Short mmCIF file of N, CA and C in Angstrom, two decimals:
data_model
loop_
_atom_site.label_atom_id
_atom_site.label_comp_id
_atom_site.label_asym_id
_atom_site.label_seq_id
_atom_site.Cartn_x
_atom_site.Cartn_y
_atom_site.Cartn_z
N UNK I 129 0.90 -24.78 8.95
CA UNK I 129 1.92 -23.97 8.32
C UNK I 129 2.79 -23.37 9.41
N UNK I 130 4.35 -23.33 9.68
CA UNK I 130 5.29 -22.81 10.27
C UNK I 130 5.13 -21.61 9.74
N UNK I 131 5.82 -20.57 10.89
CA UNK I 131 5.88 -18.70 10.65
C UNK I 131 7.55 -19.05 11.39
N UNK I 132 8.04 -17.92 10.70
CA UNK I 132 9.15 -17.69 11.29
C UNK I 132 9.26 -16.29 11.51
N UNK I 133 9.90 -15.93 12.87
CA UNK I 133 10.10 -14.99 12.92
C UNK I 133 11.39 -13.98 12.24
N UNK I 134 11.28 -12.79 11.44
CA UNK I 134 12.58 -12.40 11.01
C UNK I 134 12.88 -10.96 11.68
N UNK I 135 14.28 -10.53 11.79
CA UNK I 135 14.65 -9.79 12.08
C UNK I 135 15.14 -9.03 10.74
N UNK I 136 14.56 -7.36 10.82
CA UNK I 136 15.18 -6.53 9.82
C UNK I 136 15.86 -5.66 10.08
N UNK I 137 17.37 -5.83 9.48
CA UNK I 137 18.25 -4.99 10.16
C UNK I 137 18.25 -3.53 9.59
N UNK I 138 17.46 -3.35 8.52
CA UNK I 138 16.95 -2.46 7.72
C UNK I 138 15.74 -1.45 8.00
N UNK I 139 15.48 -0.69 7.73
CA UNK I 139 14.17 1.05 7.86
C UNK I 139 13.07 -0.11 6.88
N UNK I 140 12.27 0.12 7.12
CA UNK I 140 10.88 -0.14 6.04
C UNK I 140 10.62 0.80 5.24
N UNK I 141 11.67 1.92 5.30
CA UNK I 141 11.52 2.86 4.47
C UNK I 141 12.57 3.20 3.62
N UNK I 142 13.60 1.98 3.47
CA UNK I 142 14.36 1.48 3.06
C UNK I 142 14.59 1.33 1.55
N UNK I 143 15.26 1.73 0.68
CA UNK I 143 15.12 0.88 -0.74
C UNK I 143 16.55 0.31 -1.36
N UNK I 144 16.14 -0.75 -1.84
CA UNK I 144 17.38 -1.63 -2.32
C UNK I 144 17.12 -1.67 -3.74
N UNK I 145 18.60 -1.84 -4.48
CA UNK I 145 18.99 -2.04 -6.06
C UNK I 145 18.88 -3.43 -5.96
N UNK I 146 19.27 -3.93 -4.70
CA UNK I 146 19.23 -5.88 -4.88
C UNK I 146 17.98 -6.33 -4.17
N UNK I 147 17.45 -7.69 -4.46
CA UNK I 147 16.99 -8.41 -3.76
C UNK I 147 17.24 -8.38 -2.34
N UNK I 148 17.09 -7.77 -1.80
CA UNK I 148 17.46 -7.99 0.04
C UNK I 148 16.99 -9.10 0.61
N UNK I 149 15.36 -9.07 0.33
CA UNK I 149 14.47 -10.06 0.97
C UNK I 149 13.90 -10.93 -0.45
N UNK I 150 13.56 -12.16 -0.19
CA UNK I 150 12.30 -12.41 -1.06
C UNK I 150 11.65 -11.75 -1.30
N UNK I 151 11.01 -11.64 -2.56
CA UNK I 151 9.46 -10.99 -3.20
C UNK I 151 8.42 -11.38 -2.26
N UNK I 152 7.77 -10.40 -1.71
CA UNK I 152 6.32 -11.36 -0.65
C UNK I 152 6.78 -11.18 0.67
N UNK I 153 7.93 -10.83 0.94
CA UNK I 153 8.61 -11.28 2.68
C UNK I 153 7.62 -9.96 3.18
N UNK I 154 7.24 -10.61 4.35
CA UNK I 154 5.77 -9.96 5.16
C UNK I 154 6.71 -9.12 6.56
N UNK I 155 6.61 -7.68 7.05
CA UNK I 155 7.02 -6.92 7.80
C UNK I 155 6.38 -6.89 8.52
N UNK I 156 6.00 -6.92 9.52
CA UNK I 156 5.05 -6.51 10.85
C UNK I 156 5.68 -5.36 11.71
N UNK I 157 5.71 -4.05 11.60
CA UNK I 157 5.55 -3.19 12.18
C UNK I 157 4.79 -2.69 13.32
N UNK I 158 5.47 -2.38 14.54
CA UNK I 158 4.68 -2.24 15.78
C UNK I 158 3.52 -0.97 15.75
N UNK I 159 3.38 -0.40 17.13
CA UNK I 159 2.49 0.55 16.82
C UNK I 159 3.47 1.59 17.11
N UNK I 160 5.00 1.62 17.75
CA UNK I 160 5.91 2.54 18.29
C UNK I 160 6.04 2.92 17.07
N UNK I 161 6.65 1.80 16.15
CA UNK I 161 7.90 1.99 14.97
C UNK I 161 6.88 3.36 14.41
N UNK I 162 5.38 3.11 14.37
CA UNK I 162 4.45 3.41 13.50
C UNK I 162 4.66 4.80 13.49
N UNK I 163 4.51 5.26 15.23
CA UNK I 163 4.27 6.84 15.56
C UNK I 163 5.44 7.14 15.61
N UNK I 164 6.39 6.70 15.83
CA UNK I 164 7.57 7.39 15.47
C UNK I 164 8.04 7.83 14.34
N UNK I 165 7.23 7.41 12.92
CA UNK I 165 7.64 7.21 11.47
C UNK I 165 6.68 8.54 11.72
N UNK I 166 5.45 8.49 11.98
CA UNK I 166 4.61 9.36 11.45
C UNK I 166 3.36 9.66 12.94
N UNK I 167 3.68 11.06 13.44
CA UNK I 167 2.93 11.14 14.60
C UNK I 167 1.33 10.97 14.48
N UNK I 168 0.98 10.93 13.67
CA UNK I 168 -0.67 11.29 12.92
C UNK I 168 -1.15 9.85 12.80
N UNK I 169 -0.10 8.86 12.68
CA UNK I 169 -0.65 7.62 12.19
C UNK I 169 -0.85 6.96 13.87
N UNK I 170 -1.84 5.48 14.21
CA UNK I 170 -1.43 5.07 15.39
C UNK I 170 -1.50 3.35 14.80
N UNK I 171 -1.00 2.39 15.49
CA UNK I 171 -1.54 1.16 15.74
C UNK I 171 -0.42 0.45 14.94
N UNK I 172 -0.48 -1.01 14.63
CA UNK I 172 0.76 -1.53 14.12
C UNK I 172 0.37 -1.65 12.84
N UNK I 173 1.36 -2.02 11.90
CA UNK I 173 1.02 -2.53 10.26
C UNK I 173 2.22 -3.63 9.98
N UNK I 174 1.35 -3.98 8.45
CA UNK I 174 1.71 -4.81 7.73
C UNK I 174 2.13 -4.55 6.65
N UNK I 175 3.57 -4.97 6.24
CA UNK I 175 4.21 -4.31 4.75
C UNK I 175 4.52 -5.49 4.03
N UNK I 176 4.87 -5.48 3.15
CA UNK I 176 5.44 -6.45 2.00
C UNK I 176 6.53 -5.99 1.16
N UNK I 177 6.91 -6.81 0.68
CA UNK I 177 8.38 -6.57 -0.18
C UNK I 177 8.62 -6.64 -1.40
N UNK I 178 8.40 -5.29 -2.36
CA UNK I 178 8.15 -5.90 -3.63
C UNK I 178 9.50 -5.22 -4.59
N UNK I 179 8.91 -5.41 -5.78
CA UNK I 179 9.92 -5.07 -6.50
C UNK I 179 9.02 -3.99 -7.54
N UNK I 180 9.93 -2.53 -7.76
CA UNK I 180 8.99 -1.81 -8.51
C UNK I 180 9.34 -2.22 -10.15
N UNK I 181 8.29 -2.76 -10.96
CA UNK I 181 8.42 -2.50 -12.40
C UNK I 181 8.43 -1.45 -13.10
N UNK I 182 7.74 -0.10 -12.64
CA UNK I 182 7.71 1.20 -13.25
C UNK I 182 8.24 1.78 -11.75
N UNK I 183 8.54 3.02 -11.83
CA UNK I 183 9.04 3.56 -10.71
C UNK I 183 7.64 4.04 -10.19
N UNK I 184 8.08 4.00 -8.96
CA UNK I 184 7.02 4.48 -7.56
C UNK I 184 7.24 5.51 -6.95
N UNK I 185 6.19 6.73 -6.75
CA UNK I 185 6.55 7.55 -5.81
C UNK I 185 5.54 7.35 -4.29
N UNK I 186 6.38 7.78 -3.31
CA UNK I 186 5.76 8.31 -2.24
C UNK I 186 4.44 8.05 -1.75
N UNK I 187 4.01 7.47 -0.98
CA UNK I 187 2.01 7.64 -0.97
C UNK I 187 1.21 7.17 -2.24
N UNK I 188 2.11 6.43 -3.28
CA UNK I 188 0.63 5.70 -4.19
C UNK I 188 0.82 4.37 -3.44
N UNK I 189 -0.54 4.49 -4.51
CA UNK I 189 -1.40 2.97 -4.06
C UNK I 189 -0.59 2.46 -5.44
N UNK I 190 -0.34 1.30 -4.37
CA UNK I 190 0.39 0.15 -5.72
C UNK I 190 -0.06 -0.92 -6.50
N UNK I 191 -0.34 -1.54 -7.49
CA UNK I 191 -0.79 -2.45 -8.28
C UNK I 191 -0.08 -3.48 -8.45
N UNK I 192 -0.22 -4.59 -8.81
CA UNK I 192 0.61 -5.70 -9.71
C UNK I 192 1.01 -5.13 -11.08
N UNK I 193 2.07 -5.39 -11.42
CA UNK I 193 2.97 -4.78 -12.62
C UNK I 193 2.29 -5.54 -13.77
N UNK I 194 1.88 -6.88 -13.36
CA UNK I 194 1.08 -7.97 -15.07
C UNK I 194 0.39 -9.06 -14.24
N UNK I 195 -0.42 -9.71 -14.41
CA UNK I 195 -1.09 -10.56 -13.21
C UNK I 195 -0.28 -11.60 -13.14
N UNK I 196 1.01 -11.52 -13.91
CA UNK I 196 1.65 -12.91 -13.53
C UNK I 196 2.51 -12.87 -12.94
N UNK I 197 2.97 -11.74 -12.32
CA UNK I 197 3.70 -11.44 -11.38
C UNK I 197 3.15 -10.18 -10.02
N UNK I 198 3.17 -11.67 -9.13
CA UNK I 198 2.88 -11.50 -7.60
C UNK I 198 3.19 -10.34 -6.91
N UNK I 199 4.79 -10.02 -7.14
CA UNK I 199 5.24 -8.64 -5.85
C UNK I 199 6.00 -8.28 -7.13
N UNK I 200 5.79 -7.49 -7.82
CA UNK I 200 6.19 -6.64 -8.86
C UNK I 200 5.25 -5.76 -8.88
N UNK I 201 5.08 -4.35 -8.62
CA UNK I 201 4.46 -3.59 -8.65
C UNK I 201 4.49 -2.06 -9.44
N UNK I 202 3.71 -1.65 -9.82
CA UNK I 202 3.67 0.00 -10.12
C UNK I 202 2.51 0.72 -10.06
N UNK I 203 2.41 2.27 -10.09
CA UNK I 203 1.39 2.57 -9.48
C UNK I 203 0.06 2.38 -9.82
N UNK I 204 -1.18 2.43 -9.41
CA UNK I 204 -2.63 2.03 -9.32
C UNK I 204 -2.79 2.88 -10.50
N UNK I 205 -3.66 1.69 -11.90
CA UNK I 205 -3.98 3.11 -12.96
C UNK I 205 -4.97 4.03 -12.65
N UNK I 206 -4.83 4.82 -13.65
CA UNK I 206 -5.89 6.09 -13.59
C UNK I 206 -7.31 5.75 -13.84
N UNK I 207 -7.39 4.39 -12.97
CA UNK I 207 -9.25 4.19 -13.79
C UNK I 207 -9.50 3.36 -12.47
N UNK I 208 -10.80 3.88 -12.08
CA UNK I 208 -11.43 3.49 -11.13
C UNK I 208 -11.71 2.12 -11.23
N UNK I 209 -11.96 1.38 -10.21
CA UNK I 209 -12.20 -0.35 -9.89
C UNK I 209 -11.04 -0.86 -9.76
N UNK I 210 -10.05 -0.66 -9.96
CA UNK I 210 -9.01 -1.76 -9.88
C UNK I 210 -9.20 -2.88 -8.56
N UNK I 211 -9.40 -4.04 -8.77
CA UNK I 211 -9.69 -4.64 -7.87
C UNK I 211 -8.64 -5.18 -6.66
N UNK I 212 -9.19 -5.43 -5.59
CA UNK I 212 -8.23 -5.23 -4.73
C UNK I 212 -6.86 -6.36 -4.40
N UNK I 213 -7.82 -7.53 -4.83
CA UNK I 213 -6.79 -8.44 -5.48
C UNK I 213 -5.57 -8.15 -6.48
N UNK I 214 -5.89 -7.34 -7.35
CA UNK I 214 -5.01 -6.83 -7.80
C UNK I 214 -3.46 -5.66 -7.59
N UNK I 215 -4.02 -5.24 -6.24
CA UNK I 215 -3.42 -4.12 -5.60
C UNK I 215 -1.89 -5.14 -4.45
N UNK I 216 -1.07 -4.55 -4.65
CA UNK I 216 -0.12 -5.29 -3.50
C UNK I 216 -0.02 -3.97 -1.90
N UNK I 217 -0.53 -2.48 -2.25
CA UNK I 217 -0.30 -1.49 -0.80
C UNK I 217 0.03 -0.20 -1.42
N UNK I 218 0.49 0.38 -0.34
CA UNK I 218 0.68 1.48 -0.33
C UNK I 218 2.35 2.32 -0.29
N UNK I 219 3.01 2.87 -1.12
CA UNK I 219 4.45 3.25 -0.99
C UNK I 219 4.74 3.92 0.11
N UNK I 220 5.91 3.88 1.00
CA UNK I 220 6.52 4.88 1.97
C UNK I 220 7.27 5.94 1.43
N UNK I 221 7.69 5.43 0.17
CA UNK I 221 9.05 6.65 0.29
C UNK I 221 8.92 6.42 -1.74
N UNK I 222 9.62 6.72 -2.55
CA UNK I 222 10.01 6.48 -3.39
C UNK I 222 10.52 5.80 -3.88
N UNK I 223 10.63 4.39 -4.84
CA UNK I 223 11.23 2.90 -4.89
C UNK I 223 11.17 2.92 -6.87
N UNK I 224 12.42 3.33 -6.73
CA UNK I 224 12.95 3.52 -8.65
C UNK I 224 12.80 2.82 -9.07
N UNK I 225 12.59 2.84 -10.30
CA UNK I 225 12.45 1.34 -11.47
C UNK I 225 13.74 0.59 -10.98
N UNK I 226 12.76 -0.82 -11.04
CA UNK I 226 13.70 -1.88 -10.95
C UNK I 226 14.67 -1.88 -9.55
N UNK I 227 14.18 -0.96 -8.54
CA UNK I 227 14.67 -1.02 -7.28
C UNK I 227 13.77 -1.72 -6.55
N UNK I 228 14.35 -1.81 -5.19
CA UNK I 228 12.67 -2.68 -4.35
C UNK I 228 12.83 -2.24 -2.63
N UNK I 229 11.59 -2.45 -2.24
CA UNK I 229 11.54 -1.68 -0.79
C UNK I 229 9.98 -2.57 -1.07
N UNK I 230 9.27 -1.41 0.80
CA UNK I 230 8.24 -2.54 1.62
C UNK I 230 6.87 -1.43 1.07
N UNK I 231 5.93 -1.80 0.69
CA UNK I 231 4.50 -1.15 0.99
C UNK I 231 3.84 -1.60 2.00
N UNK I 232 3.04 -0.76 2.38
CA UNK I 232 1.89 -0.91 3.06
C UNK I 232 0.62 -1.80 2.77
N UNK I 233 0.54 -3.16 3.17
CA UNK I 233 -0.52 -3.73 2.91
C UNK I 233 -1.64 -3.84 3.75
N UNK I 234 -1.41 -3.76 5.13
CA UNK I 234 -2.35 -3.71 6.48
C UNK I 234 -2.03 -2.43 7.31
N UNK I 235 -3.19 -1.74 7.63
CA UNK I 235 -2.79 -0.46 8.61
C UNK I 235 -2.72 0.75 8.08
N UNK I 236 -2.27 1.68 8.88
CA UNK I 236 -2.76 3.02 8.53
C UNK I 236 -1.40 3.74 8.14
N UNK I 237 -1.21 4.90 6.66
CA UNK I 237 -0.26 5.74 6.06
C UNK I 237 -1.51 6.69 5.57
N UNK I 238 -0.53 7.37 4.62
CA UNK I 238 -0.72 8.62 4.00
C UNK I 238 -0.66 8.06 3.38
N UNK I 239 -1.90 8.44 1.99
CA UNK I 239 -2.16 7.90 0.46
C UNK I 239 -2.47 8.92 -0.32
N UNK I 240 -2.15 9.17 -1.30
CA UNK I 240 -2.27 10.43 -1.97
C UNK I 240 -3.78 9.94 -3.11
N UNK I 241 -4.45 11.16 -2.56
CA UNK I 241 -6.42 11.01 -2.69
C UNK I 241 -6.75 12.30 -3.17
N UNK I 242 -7.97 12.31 -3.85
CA UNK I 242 -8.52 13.55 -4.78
C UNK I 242 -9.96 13.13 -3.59
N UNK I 243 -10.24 14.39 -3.08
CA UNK I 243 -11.82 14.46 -2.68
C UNK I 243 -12.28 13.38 -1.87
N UNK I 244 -11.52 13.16 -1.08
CA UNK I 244 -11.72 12.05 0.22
C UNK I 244 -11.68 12.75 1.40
N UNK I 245 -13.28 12.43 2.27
CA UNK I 245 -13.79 12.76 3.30
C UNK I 245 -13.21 12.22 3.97
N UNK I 246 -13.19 12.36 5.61
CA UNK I 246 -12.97 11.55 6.81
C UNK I 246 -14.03 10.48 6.91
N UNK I 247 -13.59 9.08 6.60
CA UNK I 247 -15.30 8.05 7.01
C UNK I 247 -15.48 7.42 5.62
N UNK I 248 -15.04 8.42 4.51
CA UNK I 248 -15.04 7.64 3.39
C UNK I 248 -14.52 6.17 3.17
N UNK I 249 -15.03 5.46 2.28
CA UNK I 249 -14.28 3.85 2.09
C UNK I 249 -13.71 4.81 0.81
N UNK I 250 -12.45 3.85 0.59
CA UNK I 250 -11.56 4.41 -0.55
C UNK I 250 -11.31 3.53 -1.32
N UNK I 251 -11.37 3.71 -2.84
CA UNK I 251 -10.47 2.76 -3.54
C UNK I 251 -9.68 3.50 -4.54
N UNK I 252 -9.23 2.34 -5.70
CA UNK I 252 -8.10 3.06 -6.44
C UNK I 252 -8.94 4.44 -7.39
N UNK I 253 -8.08 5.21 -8.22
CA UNK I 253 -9.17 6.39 -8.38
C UNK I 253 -8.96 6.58 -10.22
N UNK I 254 -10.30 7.53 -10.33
CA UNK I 254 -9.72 7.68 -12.10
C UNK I 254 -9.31 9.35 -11.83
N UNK I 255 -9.14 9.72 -11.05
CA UNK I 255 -8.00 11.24 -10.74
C UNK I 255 -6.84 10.90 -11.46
N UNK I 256 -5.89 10.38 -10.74
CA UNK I 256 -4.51 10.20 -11.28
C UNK I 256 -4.26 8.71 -10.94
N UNK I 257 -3.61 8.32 -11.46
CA UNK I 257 -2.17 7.38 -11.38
C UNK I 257 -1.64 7.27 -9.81
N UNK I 258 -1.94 5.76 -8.98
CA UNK I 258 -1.64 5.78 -7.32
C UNK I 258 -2.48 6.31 -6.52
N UNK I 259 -3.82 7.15 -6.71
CA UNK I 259 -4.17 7.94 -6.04
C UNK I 259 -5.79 7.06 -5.79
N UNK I 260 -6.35 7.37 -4.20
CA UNK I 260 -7.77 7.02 -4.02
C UNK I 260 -8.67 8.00 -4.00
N UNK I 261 -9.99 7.62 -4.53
CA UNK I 261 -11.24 8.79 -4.49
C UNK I 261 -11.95 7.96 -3.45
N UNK I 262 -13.13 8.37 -2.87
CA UNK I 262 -14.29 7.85 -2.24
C UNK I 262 -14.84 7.06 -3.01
N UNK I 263 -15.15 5.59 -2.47
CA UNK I 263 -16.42 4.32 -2.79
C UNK I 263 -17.47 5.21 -3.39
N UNK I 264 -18.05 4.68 -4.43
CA UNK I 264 -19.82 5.14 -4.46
C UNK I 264 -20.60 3.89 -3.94
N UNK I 265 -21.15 3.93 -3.21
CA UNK I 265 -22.68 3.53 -2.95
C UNK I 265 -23.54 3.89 -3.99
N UNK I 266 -24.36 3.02 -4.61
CA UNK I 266 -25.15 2.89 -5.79
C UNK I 266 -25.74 1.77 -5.99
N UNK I 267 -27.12 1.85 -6.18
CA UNK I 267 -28.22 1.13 -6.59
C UNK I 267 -27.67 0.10 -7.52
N UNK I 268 -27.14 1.31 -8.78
CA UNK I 268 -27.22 0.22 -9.79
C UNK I 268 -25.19 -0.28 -9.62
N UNK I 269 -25.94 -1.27 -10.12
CA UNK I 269 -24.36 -2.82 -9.77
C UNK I 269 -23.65 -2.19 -10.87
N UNK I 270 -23.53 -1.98 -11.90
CA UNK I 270 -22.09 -1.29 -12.90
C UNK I 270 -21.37 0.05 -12.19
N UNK I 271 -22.64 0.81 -11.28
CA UNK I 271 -21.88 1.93 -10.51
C UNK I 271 -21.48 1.85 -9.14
N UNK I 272 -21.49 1.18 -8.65
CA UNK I 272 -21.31 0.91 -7.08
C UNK I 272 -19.94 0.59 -7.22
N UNK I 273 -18.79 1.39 -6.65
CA UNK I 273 -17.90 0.87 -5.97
C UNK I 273 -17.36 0.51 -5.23
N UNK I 274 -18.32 0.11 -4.22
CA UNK I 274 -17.86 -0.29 -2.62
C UNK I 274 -16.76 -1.48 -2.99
N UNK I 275 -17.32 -2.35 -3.52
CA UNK I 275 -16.55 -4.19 -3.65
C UNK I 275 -15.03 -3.69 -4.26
N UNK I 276 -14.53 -2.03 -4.14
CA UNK I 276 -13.09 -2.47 -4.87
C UNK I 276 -12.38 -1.38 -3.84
N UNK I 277 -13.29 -1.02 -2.75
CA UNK I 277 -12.82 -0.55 -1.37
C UNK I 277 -11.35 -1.41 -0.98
N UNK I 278 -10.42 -0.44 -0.43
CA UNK I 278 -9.26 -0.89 -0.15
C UNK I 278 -8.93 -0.29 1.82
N UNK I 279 -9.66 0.42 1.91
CA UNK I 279 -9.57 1.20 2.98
C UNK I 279 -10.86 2.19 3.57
N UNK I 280 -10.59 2.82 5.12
CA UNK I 280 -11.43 3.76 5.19
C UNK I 280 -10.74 5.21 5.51
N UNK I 281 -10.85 5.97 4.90
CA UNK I 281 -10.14 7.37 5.34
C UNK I 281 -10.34 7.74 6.67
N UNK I 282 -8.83 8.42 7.45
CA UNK I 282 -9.43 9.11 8.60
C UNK I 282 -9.09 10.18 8.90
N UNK I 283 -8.62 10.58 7.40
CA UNK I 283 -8.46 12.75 7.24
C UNK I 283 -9.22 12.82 6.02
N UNK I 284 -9.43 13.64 5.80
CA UNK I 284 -9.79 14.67 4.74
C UNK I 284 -8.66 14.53 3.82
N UNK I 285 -8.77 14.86 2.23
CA UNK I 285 -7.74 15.00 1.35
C UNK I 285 -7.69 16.55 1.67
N UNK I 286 -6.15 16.52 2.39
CA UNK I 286 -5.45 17.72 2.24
C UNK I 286 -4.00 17.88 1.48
N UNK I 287 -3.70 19.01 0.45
CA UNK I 287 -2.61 18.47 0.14
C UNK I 287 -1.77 17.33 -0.62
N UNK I 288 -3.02 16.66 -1.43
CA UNK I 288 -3.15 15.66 -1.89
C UNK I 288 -3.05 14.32 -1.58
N UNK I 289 -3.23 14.25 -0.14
CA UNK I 289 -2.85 13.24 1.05
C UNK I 289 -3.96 13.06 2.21
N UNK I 290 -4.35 11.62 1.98
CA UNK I 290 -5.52 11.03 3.20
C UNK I 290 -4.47 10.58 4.58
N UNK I 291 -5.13 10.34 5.12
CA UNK I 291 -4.85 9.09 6.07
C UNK I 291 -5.78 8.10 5.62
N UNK I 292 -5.09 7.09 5.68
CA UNK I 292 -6.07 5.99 5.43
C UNK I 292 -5.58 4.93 5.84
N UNK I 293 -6.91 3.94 6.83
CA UNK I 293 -6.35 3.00 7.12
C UNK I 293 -6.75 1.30 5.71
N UNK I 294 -5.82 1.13 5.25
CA UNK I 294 -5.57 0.35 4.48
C UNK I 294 -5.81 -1.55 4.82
N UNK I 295 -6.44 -1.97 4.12
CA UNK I 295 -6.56 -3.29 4.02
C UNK I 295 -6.71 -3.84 2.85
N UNK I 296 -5.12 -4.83 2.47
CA UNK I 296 -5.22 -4.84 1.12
C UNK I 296 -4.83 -6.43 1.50
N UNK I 297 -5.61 -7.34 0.43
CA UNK I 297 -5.61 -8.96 0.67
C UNK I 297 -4.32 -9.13 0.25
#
């Protein structure tokens, strides 16, 4: 498979009314761009380019909008497990219905979390709408949520906001 390299003359924190990029177009962010966006965060990431179906705010965790569409996204529901396959990242900024901009799919942001330790694995949460709680570890297999882990926290929920470093397929 060929990679090409692209140049974005655009912020990753960017949002467009049009198509700018393809649906899917993959960002690679350094580790500068990173700490300069956000002093707290370090190392490089990986964004994607989607399109919001419901509007998006700020720090959710994003979902697939219907499983039949790939980079159409809105925020993570209010019910724990969402699987991670299902998830396309994490928002930078706010991306209006039917507007489109980059999430966070690899690497470390701010995710807006209910009761997340430093060390915790995180996934999507039944708190709110976009938001991660802590994995359970559990015996029994209907309660264990490790397998829908998306990340590991590396703040505390303060403010309604982790750090978390994110890994979303």
């Amino acid at each position: 498979m060929a990679y090409s390299v692209q140049a974005f003359a655009d912020s990753s924190t960017s949002v467009f009314t049009d198509e700018r990029y393809p649906l899917g177009t993959i960002r690679y962010e350094t580790e500068t761009e990173v700490e300069s966006a956000d002093a707290s965060l370090v190392g490089p990431r990986v964004l994607v380019f989607i399109k919001a179906g419901v509007a998006i705010s700020a720090n959710e965790l994003v979902e697939k909008n219907a499983s039949a569409t790939s980079y159409v996204g809105k925020p993570s529901a209010a019910s724990a497990g969402t699987h991670p396959f299902s998830l396309l990242g994490v928002a930078l900024v706010d991306i209006p219905l039917n507007s489109f901009g980059f999430v966070v799919k690899q690497g470390e942001c701010a995710v807006k979390s209910a009761g997340v330790a430093a060390g915790n694995l995180v996934g999507s949460s039944g708190a709110a709408a976009g938001t991660v709680i802590p994995s359970v570890a559990n015996a029994d297999a209907t309660t264990d949520t490790r397998a829908e882990s998306v990340g590991i926290a590396l703040t505390a929920t303060s403010g309604g906001l982790s750090d978390v470093y994110i890994n979303i397929p």
